[in-house]
């Protein structure tokens, strides 16, 4: 350590060191009088900034996450600490010197909604007392979940500790941010999201790192947020795939937060309208307790839910089995509009006609150039390829020569057009990729939304129609049923209670397990059933799996180098995108650490040999098929 850098070189600062003749970025993790190295030591070249942005507990967490996901510490630290913004650092230091102490802690938590859950008041008391309860919370229909989380945070802060909360998207973040402002007062928390931009994000990060605030909320960018005396971690809707980090080593926000709770002896809340198999595993192993309402409260709060594919409905409407909008759904929407109530229609696909086929022989329409699927952008539009974008104005079916096209899948915009004609004079709004609505007025109107883009209606929706259920249930995905139920419950939760006229119609067979869980509003039952089936079949989370994707020779090379546990089972190979292939490695959960270590070591050997073809390692991937 050069003498001139001694004062600034504290643990947690960014530094530069000379490695293999080049200056590279690094972190100063610890200082010691003796390194134990008998050879020659190099000097630290530079302290980039005297700001200790890497907290010791975050460094420890990053090391654990890297080991858990067979990744490197450097990759995790790039996710944990946002890029430096020098001007923001200068402003923060100047303001810290001028400002006095921060605002006082709130007097105490409220508990407006938690008494609806038998274990809710005890959860708040434990948080206020500084204990570490762990809960899997199944929210009631119509629940103001941001307010419940704000009450839990207020209890934690009143007990002298901090909190980190993670949601899936910025729309949920805005709701949670407003609820925390009401519960804690101004200046008591910060929002951390990649959408803030470099300066605002770094300013919020430094506020948490310096201890100016005790609470951080955000999207998955906040899962590593530094909070002093961490007392609570919470995640909402952990089944949303936005919680999975798309950059190496691909950690999931739920797993990172649960690891933080374990390392810091903090409380944890995994909440949602639905329940994932991973959350159910926490309950069944005793790591967490479930927080649910009794059945009488659930029935009083839920809307009336009916399927269109059960026997009584088919007897009244034989066409319900094949109709996209059966008579029950149409009648439900009409009655709600007559009562001057808004109607929500959930459509799984965006666009107009995202998939078309030959009108004569039903052969899917493909691009003549790249074989990608053709789609129609509008009623007057020309079919165009969804992959390469080429227009297929002179399309002819290669099977029968037909030139007319029909819809294979109907998108949200086409649905809005059809319903607008069916209910003339009723305002029609769409919420999806192009524009996501946060709220809509409470009067008569139609809202066509894709899953995850459903707005909140003033007073609740009078009717919710869940269309094209087959598009969700027939996906080649391990989580197809779980994902369908998650999307249905999220939409149905926006409806009014049955006593206030709220109705939900799902266009599906009532005998299907996800539909049964929706009809009874019993996500716990479905999660237990799903976990039992995965345990029997050897699927996550009952086992630990890793995927190895790359060129066939590179995949074989890595697996040959890896010293896998004896209990490891190799599945594959199967084709991946392009000319790559994928192998799956499955081990019992007890051997998860050994699997990750073996794969990480093998990847390190290939890197040392400067192997040309990259291999993607992913532990517990969301998609197995």
Coordinates of C-alpha atoms in Angstrom, one line a residue, residues 62-76 248-250 596-597 599-601 603 617 619:
X62 CA -22.1 -11.5 -3.4
X63 CA -19.6 -14.3 -2.6
X64 CA -22.4 -16.6 -1.5
X65 CA -24.5 -15.8 -4.5
X66 CA -21.6 -16.4 -6.9
X67 CA -21.0 -19.8 -5.2
X68 CA -24.7 -20.6 -5.4
X69 CA -25.0 -19.9 -9.1
X70 CA -21.6 -21.2 -10.3
X71 CA -20.5 -17.7 -11.2
X72 CA -17.6 -15.3 -10.4
X73 CA -17.6 -12.7 -7.7
X74 CA -16.8 -10.0 -10.2
X75 CA -19.9 -10.7 -12.2
X76 CA -22.1 -10.5 -9.1
X248 CA -24.4 -13.9 -15.6
X249 CA -24.6 -15.7 -13.2
X250 CA -28.4 -15.2 -13.6
X596 CA -22.1 -25.5 -8.6
X597 CA -18.5 -25.8 -7.5
X599 CA -19.2 -26.5 -12.9
X600 CA -17.5 -23.3 -11.8
X601 CA -14.1 -25.0 -11.6
X603 CA -15.4 -23.2 -16.5
X617 CA -23.8 -22.0 -17.3
X619 CA -28.1 -23.0 -12.2

